[in-house]
Tab-separated table of C-alpha atoms and ligand atoms in Angstrom:
chain	number	residue	atom	x	y	z
A	1	MET	CA	7.136	30.762	3.581
A	2	ASN	CA	4.083	29.330	5.302
A	3	ASP	CA	4.227	27.006	8.230
A	4	SER	CA	3.502	23.771	6.463
A	5	ARG	CA	6.146	24.553	3.868
A	6	ARG	CA	8.760	25.154	6.541
A	7	HIS	CA	7.934	21.903	8.308
A	8	PHE	CA	8.017	20.036	5.044
A	9	LEU	CA	11.503	21.307	4.243
A	10	ALA	CA	12.625	20.508	7.773
A	11	GLY	CA	11.368	16.995	7.170
A	12	LEU	CA	13.473	16.737	4.053
A	13	ALA	CA	16.581	17.904	5.884
A	14	ALA	CA	15.939	15.369	8.625
A	15	THR	CA	16.041	12.639	6.019
A	16	ALA	CA	19.799	12.746	5.803
A	17	ALA	CA	20.122	12.381	9.558
A	18	THR	CA	17.969	9.272	9.740
A	19	THR	CA	19.813	7.555	6.948
A	20	ALA	CA	22.433	5.896	9.067
A	21	ALA	CA	19.746	4.517	11.357
A	22	ALA	CA	18.027	2.586	8.561
A	23	THR	CA	17.647	-0.948	9.807
A	24	LEU	CA	15.773	-4.068	8.889
A	25	PRO	CA	12.089	-3.346	8.732
A	26	ALA	CA	10.359	-4.137	11.970
A	27	LEU	CA	8.491	-7.256	11.035
A	28	PRO	CA	5.127	-8.047	12.508
A	29	HIS	CA	5.231	-10.459	15.375
A	30	ALA	CA	3.961	-13.360	13.312
A	31	ALA	CA	6.754	-13.033	10.787
A	32	ARG	CA	9.475	-12.844	13.383
A	33	ALA	CA	8.072	-15.944	14.980
A	34	GLN	CA	8.096	-17.669	11.609
A	35	GLY	CA	11.742	-16.799	10.945
A	36	TYR	CA	11.241	-14.771	7.793
A	37	ARG	CA	14.002	-15.092	5.187
A	38	ARG	CA	14.623	-12.161	2.857
A	39	PRO	CA	14.022	-13.215	-0.757
A	40	PRO	CA	16.087	-12.231	-3.791
A	41	LEU	CA	14.411	-9.327	-5.581
A	42	ALA	CA	12.018	-10.558	-8.274
A	43	MET	CA	10.674	-8.520	-11.174
A	44	PRO	CA	7.005	-8.582	-12.124
A	45	PRO	CA	6.589	-10.906	-15.149
A	46	LEU	CA	7.389	-9.042	-18.361
A	47	LEU	CA	4.592	-8.886	-20.939
A	48	ASP	CA	6.224	-7.605	-24.098
A	49	ALA	CA	3.699	-6.255	-26.612
A	50	THR	CA	6.171	-4.390	-28.811
A	51	GLY	CA	6.084	-7.182	-31.390
A	52	SER	CA	2.442	-8.282	-31.303
A	53	GLY	CA	0.841	-4.919	-30.622
A	54	ARG	CA	-1.585	-6.555	-28.221
A	55	PHE	CA	-1.835	-7.669	-24.617
A	56	ASN	CA	-4.364	-9.251	-22.263
A	57	LEU	CA	-4.910	-8.507	-18.627
A	58	SER	CA	-7.257	-10.443	-16.411
A	59	ALA	CA	-8.189	-8.999	-13.032
A	60	GLN	CA	-8.428	-11.844	-10.561
A	61	ALA	CA	-8.618	-12.660	-6.879
A	62	GLY	CA	-5.880	-14.650	-5.194
A	63	GLN	CA	-4.157	-15.566	-1.989
A	64	SER	CA	-0.711	-14.130	-1.359
A	65	ASP	CA	1.787	-15.732	0.969
A	66	PHE	CA	3.823	-12.571	1.608
A	67	TRP	CA	5.757	-14.156	4.492
A	68	GLY	CA	6.503	-17.399	2.685
A	69	SER	CA	5.446	-19.422	5.689
A	70	GLY	CA	2.232	-20.898	4.344
A	71	LYS	CA	0.592	-19.793	7.571
A	72	SER	CA	-0.642	-16.267	6.978
A	73	LEU	CA	-2.214	-15.898	3.564
A	74	SER	CA	-3.614	-12.514	2.547
A	75	SER	CA	-6.574	-12.112	0.186
A	76	THR	CA	-5.328	-10.005	-2.686
A	77	TRP	CA	-6.182	-8.951	-6.218
A	78	GLY	CA	-3.984	-8.728	-9.255
A	79	PHE	CA	-3.808	-8.808	-13.033
A	80	ASN	CA	-2.882	-12.241	-14.419
A	81	GLN	CA	-1.573	-13.195	-10.963
A	82	PRO	CA	-2.633	-12.983	-7.307
A	83	TYR	CA	-1.097	-9.576	-6.526
A	84	LEU	CA	-0.187	-6.624	-8.814
A	85	GLY	CA	0.178	-7.126	-12.551
A	86	PRO	CA	2.834	-7.814	-15.175
A	87	THR	CA	5.162	-5.137	-16.482
A	88	LEU	CA	3.846	-4.203	-19.919
A	89	ARG	CA	6.452	-3.287	-22.489
A	90	LEU	CA	4.732	-1.120	-25.097
A	91	PRO	CA	5.994	0.847	-28.060
A	92	ALA	CA	6.181	4.602	-27.417
A	93	ARG	CA	4.720	5.007	-30.939
A	94	GLY	CA	2.169	2.721	-32.527
A	95	GLU	CA	-1.249	1.224	-32.026
A	96	VAL	CA	-1.730	-1.332	-29.276
A	97	SER	CA	-4.860	-3.424	-28.679
A	98	ALA	CA	-5.603	-4.162	-25.072
A	99	ARG	CA	-8.056	-6.598	-23.564
A	100	VAL	CA	-8.861	-6.252	-19.874
A	101	GLU	CA	-11.065	-8.927	-18.401
A	102	ASN	CA	-12.707	-8.654	-14.988
A	103	THR	CA	-13.189	-11.905	-13.071
A	104	LEU	CA	-13.663	-10.062	-9.772
A	105	PRO	CA	-17.016	-9.657	-8.003
A	106	GLU	CA	-17.132	-5.865	-8.418
A	107	GLU	CA	-16.582	-3.192	-11.068
A	108	ILE	CA	-13.029	-2.197	-11.833
A	109	SER	CA	-11.425	-0.069	-14.511
A	110	ALA	CA	-8.045	0.014	-16.201
A	111	HIS	CA	-6.625	3.514	-16.298
A	112	TRP	CA	-3.314	3.994	-18.112
A	113	HIS	CA	-1.672	6.502	-15.817
A	114	GLY	CA	0.817	8.435	-17.940
A	115	LEU	CA	-0.336	7.304	-21.370
A	116	ILE	CA	-1.368	10.345	-23.374
A	117	VAL	CA	-4.422	8.852	-25.059
A	118	PRO	CA	-7.931	10.109	-25.938
A	119	GLY	CA	-10.610	10.199	-23.259
A	120	GLU	CA	-12.408	7.259	-24.946
A	121	VAL	CA	-9.632	4.859	-23.968
A	122	ASP	CA	-8.307	6.497	-20.790
A	123	GLY	CA	-9.972	3.959	-18.493
A	124	GLY	CA	-11.225	6.345	-15.830
A	125	PRO	CA	-14.292	6.137	-13.556
A	126	HIS	CA	-16.723	6.468	-16.490
A	127	GLN	CA	-15.411	3.260	-18.051
A	128	PRO	CA	-16.198	0.541	-15.542
A	129	ILE	CA	-15.606	-3.060	-16.511
A	130	ALA	CA	-18.482	-5.028	-15.000
A	131	PRO	CA	-17.805	-8.391	-13.346
A	132	GLY	CA	-17.582	-11.114	-15.964
A	133	THR	CA	-16.998	-8.728	-18.861
A	134	ALA	CA	-13.997	-7.421	-20.771
A	135	TRP	CA	-12.956	-4.033	-22.143
A	136	GLU	CA	-11.033	-3.829	-25.405
A	137	PRO	CA	-9.598	-0.380	-26.068
A	138	ILE	CA	-7.184	0.398	-28.872
A	139	LEU	CA	-4.427	2.663	-27.608
A	140	PRO	CA	-2.937	5.074	-30.160
A	141	LEU	CA	0.474	5.676	-28.607
A	142	ASP	CA	2.702	8.552	-29.590
A	143	GLN	CA	4.834	9.965	-26.813
A	144	MET	CA	8.302	9.911	-25.292
A	145	PRO	CA	9.747	6.714	-23.843
A	146	ALA	CA	8.867	6.643	-20.142
A	147	THR	CA	7.919	4.498	-17.195
A	148	VAL	CA	4.174	4.809	-16.641
A	149	TRP	CA	1.614	2.554	-14.976
A	150	TYR	CA	-1.916	1.215	-14.887
A	151	HIS	CA	-4.425	0.834	-12.104
A	152	SER	CA	-8.109	0.600	-11.355
A	153	HIS	CA	-9.942	3.929	-11.073
A	154	ILE	CA	-13.520	3.406	-9.867
A	155	HIS	CA	-14.738	6.466	-8.011
A	156	GLY	CA	-14.874	5.780	-4.285
A	157	LYS	CA	-13.087	2.471	-4.696
A	158	THR	CA	-9.717	3.370	-6.135
A	159	ALA	CA	-8.009	3.310	-2.742
A	160	PRO	CA	-9.144	-0.189	-1.646
A	161	GLN	CA	-8.797	-1.679	-5.141
A	162	VAL	CA	-5.282	-0.405	-5.776
A	163	TYR	CA	-4.337	-1.343	-2.227
A	164	ARG	CA	-5.440	-4.934	-2.829
A	165	GLY	CA	-3.198	-5.086	-5.881
A	166	LEU	CA	-4.878	-3.750	-9.021
A	167	ALA	CA	-1.825	-1.973	-10.406
A	168	GLY	CA	1.170	-2.615	-12.644
A	169	VAL	CA	3.991	-0.876	-14.509
A	170	ILE	CA	4.304	0.027	-18.203
A	171	HIS	CA	7.620	0.562	-19.967
A	172	LEU	CA	7.145	2.714	-23.035
A	173	THR	CA	10.098	2.096	-25.281
A	174	ASP	CA	11.466	3.155	-28.643
A	175	GLY	CA	14.123	0.439	-28.555
A	176	ARG	CA	16.961	2.976	-28.555
A	177	ASP	CA	18.269	2.715	-25.003
A	178	ASP	CA	21.507	1.035	-26.158
A	179	ALA	CA	22.278	4.049	-28.326
A	180	ARG	CA	21.660	6.271	-25.297
A	181	GLY	CA	24.032	4.237	-23.155
A	182	LEU	CA	21.200	3.261	-20.795
A	183	PRO	CA	20.839	-0.132	-19.112
A	184	SER	CA	17.863	-2.001	-20.537
A	185	ALA	CA	18.176	-5.677	-19.553
A	186	TYR	CA	14.977	-6.321	-17.597
A	187	GLY	CA	15.722	-7.494	-14.081
A	188	ALA	CA	19.493	-7.558	-14.696
A	189	ASP	CA	20.736	-3.963	-14.981
A	190	ASP	CA	17.286	-2.407	-15.482
A	191	LEU	CA	15.259	-2.951	-12.315
A	192	THR	CA	11.582	-2.063	-11.928
A	193	LEU	CA	10.647	-1.267	-8.343
A	194	VAL	CA	6.992	-0.920	-7.353
A	195	ILE	CA	7.278	0.592	-3.885
A	196	GLN	CA	4.284	0.223	-1.562
A	197	ASP	CA	3.683	0.399	2.126
A	198	ARG	CA	1.132	-2.026	3.421
A	199	ARG	CA	-0.354	-2.668	6.826
A	200	PHE	CA	-0.017	-6.132	8.311
A	201	ASP	CA	-1.720	-7.286	11.456
A	202	ARG	CA	-0.038	-9.376	14.122
A	203	ARG	CA	-0.974	-12.571	12.345
A	204	GLY	CA	0.816	-11.385	9.247
A	205	GLN	CA	-2.218	-10.653	7.104
A	206	MET	CA	-2.375	-7.604	4.906
A	207	ILE	CA	-5.229	-5.370	6.054
A	208	TYR	CA	-6.927	-2.179	4.922
A	209	ASP	CA	-8.745	-0.630	7.839
A	210	PRO	CA	-8.625	3.132	7.354
A	211	ALA	CA	-9.613	5.121	10.433
A	212	MET	CA	-10.198	8.866	10.282
A	213	PRO	CA	-6.495	9.823	10.630
A	214	ASP	CA	-5.668	7.428	7.756
A	215	ILE	CA	-8.245	9.115	5.571
A	216	MET	CA	-6.890	12.533	6.484
A	217	MET	CA	-3.214	11.709	5.949
A	218	GLY	CA	-3.507	8.947	3.385
A	219	PHE	CA	-3.303	5.348	4.537
A	220	GLN	CA	0.162	4.355	5.777
A	221	GLY	CA	1.427	0.828	6.202
A	222	ASN	CA	3.851	-0.685	8.664
A	223	VAL	CA	5.727	-2.811	6.124
A	224	LEU	CA	7.390	-1.717	2.913
A	225	MET	CA	7.058	-3.967	-0.111
A	226	ILE	CA	8.868	-3.989	-3.424
A	227	ASN	CA	7.035	-5.701	-6.291
A	228	GLY	CA	4.876	-7.415	-3.677
A	229	GLN	CA	7.899	-8.793	-1.819
A	230	ILE	CA	8.745	-7.944	1.760
A	231	ALA	CA	12.342	-6.885	2.358
A	232	PRO	CA	13.923	-8.411	-0.768
A	233	VAL	CA	17.629	-8.064	-1.559
A	234	ALA	CA	19.110	-7.281	-4.985
A	235	ARG	CA	22.293	-8.418	-6.732
A	236	VAL	CA	23.574	-6.312	-9.579
A	237	PRO	CA	26.527	-6.291	-11.984
A	238	LYS	CA	29.638	-4.216	-11.265
A	239	GLY	CA	28.578	-1.279	-13.404
A	240	ILE	CA	25.720	1.120	-14.030
A	241	VAL	CA	22.285	0.028	-12.851
A	242	ARG	CA	18.977	1.639	-13.762
A	243	LEU	CA	16.118	1.753	-11.262
A	244	ARG	CA	12.612	2.517	-12.486
A	245	LEU	CA	10.868	3.682	-9.347
A	246	LEU	CA	7.106	3.848	-8.915
A	247	ASN	CA	5.555	5.127	-5.720
A	248	ALA	CA	2.435	2.943	-5.653
A	249	CYS	CA	1.628	3.735	-2.025
A	250	ASN	CA	-1.889	4.953	-1.273
A	251	GLY	CA	-0.669	7.908	0.741
A	252	ARG	CA	3.011	7.871	1.668
A	253	VAL	CA	5.434	10.407	0.225
A	254	LEU	CA	8.861	8.776	-0.124
A	255	THR	CA	12.154	10.602	0.354
A	256	LEU	CA	14.485	8.229	-1.430
A	257	HIS	CA	18.220	8.173	-0.969
A	258	MET	CA	21.115	5.729	-0.789
A	259	ALA	CA	22.121	5.212	2.825
A	260	GLU	CA	25.819	5.089	1.873
A	261	GLY	CA	25.538	8.480	0.156
A	262	ARG	CA	25.819	7.243	-3.445
A	263	PRO	CA	24.171	9.811	-5.731
A	264	LEU	CA	20.950	9.052	-7.546
A	265	HIS	CA	21.477	10.109	-11.152
A	266	LEU	CA	18.010	11.091	-12.288
A	267	ILE	CA	17.480	10.292	-15.983
A	268	SER	CA	13.704	10.371	-16.334
A	269	THR	CA	10.735	11.985	-14.614
A	270	ASP	CA	7.087	10.847	-14.964
A	271	SER	CA	6.670	11.357	-18.687
A	272	GLY	CA	10.081	11.190	-20.317
A	273	LEU	CA	13.869	11.304	-20.345
A	274	LEU	CA	15.949	14.306	-19.329
A	275	PRO	CA	18.645	15.699	-21.633
A	276	ALA	CA	21.368	14.512	-19.241
A	277	PRO	CA	21.569	12.782	-15.845
A	278	GLU	CA	21.008	15.025	-12.817
A	279	ALA	CA	22.791	13.936	-9.612
A	280	LEU	CA	20.556	14.040	-6.541
A	281	GLU	CA	21.143	13.193	-2.921
A	282	THR	CA	17.450	12.798	-2.140
A	283	LEU	CA	14.567	12.170	-4.487
A	284	VAL	CA	11.102	13.017	-3.201
A	285	LEU	CA	8.643	10.625	-4.811
A	286	ALA	CA	4.968	11.200	-4.047
A	287	PRO	CA	2.204	8.663	-4.682
A	288	ALA	CA	1.877	7.967	-8.450
A	289	GLU	CA	5.146	9.680	-9.359
A	290	ARG	CA	7.796	7.739	-11.242
A	291	ALA	CA	11.475	8.399	-11.623
A	292	GLU	CA	14.280	6.548	-13.333
A	293	VAL	CA	17.708	6.821	-11.761
A	294	LEU	CA	21.126	5.391	-12.528
A	295	LEU	CA	23.331	4.075	-9.746
A	296	ASP	CA	27.034	3.597	-10.260
A	297	PHE	CA	28.196	0.284	-8.801
A	298	SER	CA	31.456	0.173	-10.741
A	299	ASP	CA	33.380	0.480	-7.462
A	300	GLY	CA	31.937	-2.861	-6.363
A	301	THR	CA	30.681	-1.625	-2.987
A	302	GLN	CA	27.214	-2.423	-1.728
A	303	GLY	CA	24.366	0.004	-1.397
A	304	LEU	CA	21.105	0.488	0.446
A	305	LEU	CA	18.091	2.274	-0.986
A	306	ALA	CA	16.108	3.842	1.850
A	307	THR	CA	13.381	6.368	2.516
A	308	GLY	CA	13.155	8.962	5.250
A	309	PRO	CA	9.942	9.646	7.156
A	310	ASN	CA	6.873	10.764	5.254
A	311	PRO	CA	7.264	14.544	5.153
A	312	ASN	CA	3.490	14.863	5.340
A	313	ARG	CA	3.495	12.985	8.594
A	314	GLY	CA	6.274	15.170	9.945
A	315	MET	CA	4.176	18.191	9.163
A	316	MET	CA	1.134	17.000	11.078
A	317	GLY	CA	2.916	15.079	13.812
A	318	GLY	CA	4.955	16.135	16.809
A	319	GLY	CA	2.149	17.399	19.000
A	320	GLY	CA	0.153	18.857	16.132
A	321	MET	CA	-3.421	17.903	15.591
A	322	MET	CA	-2.479	14.624	13.954
A	323	GLY	CA	0.285	13.778	16.407
A	324	ARG	CA	0.532	10.788	18.725
A	325	ARG	CA	-1.951	8.557	17.133
A	326	ARG	CA	-2.188	4.879	17.745
A	327	GLY	CA	0.896	2.821	17.165
A	328	GLY	CA	2.872	5.079	14.873
A	329	MET	CA	5.281	3.646	12.409
A	330	THR	CA	7.090	0.434	12.939
A	331	GLY	CA	9.729	1.057	10.295
A	332	GLY	CA	13.336	2.017	10.855
A	333	GLY	CA	14.447	5.043	12.874
A	334	ASN	CA	11.989	7.924	12.943
A	335	GLY	CA	9.499	6.421	10.549
A	336	GLY	CA	12.008	5.875	7.738
A	337	PHE	CA	12.361	2.533	6.041
A	338	GLU	CA	15.070	0.530	4.455
A	339	ILE	CA	13.828	-0.313	0.958
A	340	LEU	CA	16.402	-2.424	-0.821
A	341	PRO	CA	19.933	-3.582	-0.007
A	342	ILE	CA	21.891	-3.914	-3.255
A	343	SER	CA	25.068	-5.967	-3.474
A	344	VAL	CA	27.427	-6.293	-6.395
A	345	ASP	CA	28.067	-9.675	-7.983
A	346	PRO	CA	31.183	-9.395	-10.167
A	347	ALA	CA	30.160	-12.594	-11.950
A	348	LEU	CA	27.158	-10.846	-13.533
A	349	PRO	CA	27.903	-9.280	-16.919
A	350	ALA	CA	28.211	-5.494	-16.703
A	351	ARG	CA	26.802	-4.099	-19.925
A	352	ILE	CA	27.193	-0.417	-19.117
A	353	THR	CA	30.148	0.743	-17.058
A	354	ARG	CA	30.085	4.505	-17.536
A	355	LEU	CA	27.408	7.058	-16.797
A	356	PRO	CA	26.124	8.448	-20.074
A	357	GLU	CA	26.626	12.193	-20.422
A	358	ASN	CA	23.865	12.836	-22.869
A	359	ILE	CA	20.698	10.792	-23.004
A	360	GLY	CA	18.857	12.859	-25.562
A	361	GLY	CA	15.643	13.638	-23.679
A	362	SER	CA	14.139	17.091	-23.419
A	363	LEU	CA	13.104	19.599	-20.801
A	364	PRO	CA	9.697	21.101	-21.369
A	365	ALA	CA	10.106	24.753	-22.287
A	366	HIS	CA	6.696	26.095	-23.141
A	367	ASP	CA	6.557	29.751	-24.024
A	368	PRO	CA	4.460	31.484	-21.344
A	369	ALA	CA	3.497	34.042	-23.992
A	370	GLU	CA	1.421	31.299	-25.621
A	371	VAL	CA	-0.709	30.808	-22.534
A	372	VAL	CA	-4.368	31.209	-23.447
A	373	LEU	CA	-5.870	31.082	-19.987
A	374	THR	CA	-5.102	30.609	-16.309
A	375	ARG	CA	-7.063	28.223	-14.118
A	376	ARG	CA	-6.966	28.369	-10.335
A	377	ILE	CA	-7.279	25.042	-8.612
A	378	SER	CA	-7.497	24.621	-4.898
A	379	LEU	CA	-7.146	21.240	-3.233
A	380	ASP	CA	-9.357	21.467	-0.186
A	381	MET	CA	-9.751	19.384	2.890
A	382	GLY	CA	-12.094	19.966	5.759
A	383	MET	CA	-10.661	19.539	9.206
A	384	GLY	CA	-11.841	18.851	12.697
A	385	PRO	CA	-14.862	17.001	14.028
A	386	GLY	CA	-17.115	18.502	11.353
A	387	MET	CA	-15.261	16.551	8.744
A	388	MET	CA	-16.181	13.223	10.251
A	389	MET	CA	-19.833	14.123	10.068
A	390	ARG	CA	-19.690	14.547	6.320
A	391	PRO	CA	-20.541	11.737	3.949
A	392	SER	CA	-17.423	9.808	2.932
A	393	GLY	CA	-17.406	11.211	-0.610
A	394	ALA	CA	-17.506	14.834	0.538
A	395	ARG	CA	-14.644	15.222	2.987
A	396	PHE	CA	-12.332	16.584	0.333
A	397	ALA	CA	-12.930	18.907	-2.561
A	398	ILE	CA	-11.512	20.854	-5.458
A	399	ASN	CA	-12.409	24.539	-5.518
A	400	GLY	CA	-14.868	23.847	-2.731
A	401	GLN	CA	-16.750	21.107	-4.554
A	402	PRO	CA	-16.395	17.401	-3.869
A	403	PHE	CA	-16.216	15.247	-7.019
A	404	ARG	CA	-19.510	14.292	-8.594
A	405	MET	CA	-19.717	11.830	-11.465
A	406	ASN	CA	-22.180	13.993	-13.372
A	407	ARG	CA	-20.533	17.401	-13.015
A	408	LEU	CA	-17.730	18.691	-15.246
A	409	ASN	CA	-15.390	21.260	-13.719
A	410	PHE	CA	-14.548	22.835	-17.079
A	411	ALA	CA	-14.168	22.298	-20.811
A	412	ALA	CA	-10.659	22.663	-22.266
A	413	ARG	CA	-9.664	23.152	-25.896
A	414	THR	CA	-7.328	20.821	-27.725
A	415	ASP	CA	-3.742	22.032	-28.083
A	416	GLN	CA	-4.189	25.266	-26.156
A	417	LEU	CA	-1.495	26.131	-23.652
A	418	GLU	CA	-3.002	26.567	-20.189
A	419	HIS	CA	-1.485	27.899	-16.995
A	420	TRP	CA	-2.727	26.221	-13.816
A	421	VAL	CA	-2.127	27.732	-10.411
A	422	ILE	CA	-2.666	24.963	-7.894
A	423	ARG	CA	-2.915	25.511	-4.158
A	424	GLY	CA	-2.859	22.685	-1.671
A	425	HIS	CA	-4.317	23.007	1.789
A	426	MET	CA	-3.160	21.559	5.124
A	427	MET	CA	-0.528	19.244	3.656
A	428	ALA	CA	1.318	18.320	0.478
A	429	HIS	CA	-0.974	16.811	-2.192
A	430	PRO	CA	0.248	15.041	-5.356
A	431	LEU	CA	-1.960	16.449	-8.115
A	432	HIS	CA	-2.245	14.242	-11.196
A	433	VAL	CA	-3.755	15.338	-14.521
A	434	HIS	CA	-4.951	12.844	-17.135
A	435	GLY	CA	-4.353	13.156	-20.859
A	436	CYS	CA	-1.138	15.167	-20.812
A	437	ALA	CA	2.471	15.671	-19.874
A	438	PHE	CA	3.043	19.064	-18.287
A	439	GLN	CA	5.780	21.448	-17.331
A	440	ILE	CA	6.178	22.639	-13.753
A	441	LEU	CA	6.696	26.369	-14.128
A	442	ARG	CA	7.142	27.437	-10.509
A	443	GLU	CA	6.896	25.982	-7.018
A	444	ASN	CA	5.939	28.574	-4.396
A	445	GLY	CA	7.022	31.306	-6.760
A	446	SER	CA	10.497	29.836	-7.378
A	447	PRO	CA	11.894	27.791	-10.231
A	448	PRO	CA	11.048	24.090	-9.802
A	449	LEU	CA	13.278	21.733	-7.822
A	450	PRO	CA	15.889	19.995	-9.983
A	451	GLN	CA	13.859	16.767	-9.856
A	452	ASN	CA	10.786	18.593	-11.149
A	453	ARG	CA	12.214	20.157	-14.293
A	454	GLY	CA	11.391	17.281	-16.651
A	455	TRP	CA	8.070	16.223	-18.166
A	456	LYS	CA	5.515	15.362	-15.499
A	457	ASP	CA	1.957	14.115	-15.051
A	458	THR	CA	1.884	14.414	-11.266
A	459	VAL	CA	3.196	17.242	-9.105
A	460	LEU	CA	3.514	17.275	-5.339
A	461	VAL	CA	1.778	20.523	-4.459
A	462	ASN	CA	3.195	21.751	-1.189
A	463	GLY	CA	1.871	25.255	-0.936
A	464	GLN	CA	1.531	26.408	-4.514
A	465	ALA	CA	2.596	24.930	-7.829
A	466	GLU	CA	2.143	26.389	-11.286
A	467	ILE	CA	2.115	24.229	-14.376
A	468	LEU	CA	1.899	24.783	-18.116
A	469	VAL	CA	-0.226	22.156	-19.787
A	470	ARG	CA	-1.609	21.293	-23.192
A	471	PHE	CA	-4.012	18.493	-24.158
A	472	PRO	CA	-3.305	16.943	-27.566
A	473	HIS	CA	-6.344	14.602	-27.618
A	474	ALA	CA	-10.062	15.021	-27.210
A	475	ALA	CA	-12.072	13.824	-24.249
A	476	PRO	CA	-15.855	14.055	-24.742
A	477	SER	CA	-18.028	15.201	-21.867
A	478	GLU	CA	-19.299	11.618	-21.345
A	479	LEU	CA	-15.710	10.347	-21.099
A	480	PRO	CA	-13.819	13.251	-19.581
A	481	TYR	CA	-10.313	13.351	-18.137
A	482	MET	CA	-9.800	13.397	-14.379
A	483	PHE	CA	-7.514	15.581	-12.317
A	484	HIS	CA	-7.072	14.681	-8.685
A	485	CYS	CA	-4.957	14.268	-5.628
A	486	HIS	CA	-3.211	10.884	-5.876
A	487	ILE	CA	-3.386	10.268	-2.157
A	488	LEU	CA	-6.044	7.691	-2.879
A	489	GLU	CA	-8.083	8.309	0.260
A	490	HIS	CA	-8.301	11.978	-0.742
A	491	GLU	CA	-9.248	11.098	-4.313
A	492	ASP	CA	-12.002	8.724	-3.214
A	493	GLY	CA	-13.111	11.297	-0.635
A	494	GLY	CA	-13.822	13.934	-3.290
A	495	MET	CA	-10.506	15.684	-4.109
A	496	MET	CA	-11.033	15.059	-7.803
A	497	GLY	CA	-12.423	16.983	-10.742
A	498	GLN	CA	-13.042	16.255	-14.410
A	499	PHE	CA	-12.962	18.121	-17.687
A	500	SER	CA	-13.676	17.585	-21.344
A	501	VAL	CA	-11.291	18.469	-24.148
A	502	GLY	CA	-12.532	19.335	-27.612
B	1	LIG	CU1	-3.093	7.257	-11.386
B	1	LIG	CU2	-6.367	9.358	-12.191
B	1	LIG	O1	-4.803	8.201	-11.772
B	2	LIG	CU1	-3.805	9.101	-14.725
B	3	LIG	CU1	-4.452	15.118	-1.134
């Protein structure tokens, strides 16, 4: 076991210890002075396209009053609203017409992270939407029900654009959750939680001011937001509640758990449902990963969703080269955060009162004998003073080469089973691959963690991960698929590659 791996695991173990210390987030000075009141949890607006087969998004600039005081507005971006975008409900099978309009002063794109669609409509860096124009892809959907998402993906600008708010959630549905015994009432027993850390200055304005340590570690905020709300509180029925969790942080790895010790019953990973719920004490959720969990509130007691410290920070901190930098975290004990207090309201109708035993999803079980080729992928970062001298797009690399718009890393064949051996350097990196759902075969030579046995499109590579992957659609060399670290500062800094499929 290498050193970083050991520290990472130690960080995970420490999570349990910090749980009890989870407190109210430390609010910036301005907010305390303004007497901030915690709001009831609000869902993003639901944009249901299952009937019409079409939806419109409009990227726009706005002002967000995150503290509700009217005194410290933040300049933000969003889709159809000032910050973040609506939750799209799309059919897991069927054709959907999208229209994405850009009213912002710079290029954006709309990447469907987790939709398994051809390169022509994937919305990556080669498909910019110029200011004042619109993009109208037709999405041929045919995959498992899942919680996926969308965000801008302009090379070199993904980090600041997503940070400002250009992201939203997609529910892919086949309309059969009732038959599975799964909660599905949006905002009632089926809660969507976009989890983000954001940095606020003393005046209470959201800022993005990455210094070199932020670029190295991924930008970390001092305030945790859910769906663009600071420190909201949830009320749920006395029964089973579903949380759809998205880590939409630029760089923070979350170690999610319930402070009172209630198990998280994992029902879905990035790309689809599991066969049956899997009880977890702690769920590690890296940037871009999604998970759906069930919580059992039938005993009527209240709960508290919390996260421990960023294990990546633990690895580099404590006197290491990244230790003792300015300020540190202002969250709860030891850099953990309270995320969401949940209280039970017996007056709310409880639709589901028992945990389902069988939810009918599948575990990927590719046959390694069908593997046609092995690719070795190394996620590289330069360190030390030399790194700062490099141009901003060349501080990170894949297989020694920083991303370049006009260079393909390889050409893959449709429907061939590939084995990728991915090595991450210096810290844990969430590797995301476009155009697929994959199976995690091994992590550091061992069978994957229980939370990593389902279908995935992003894997937190902490040491070495091996995946089995197949690409059902084509991606021409002019509109290739990306694969990259989803710590957005690493992605923008060059830890990205691209490939065609044909
Ligand atoms: Cu979530 Cu290539 O992106
Ligand atoms: Cu993606
Ligand atoms: Cu990375």
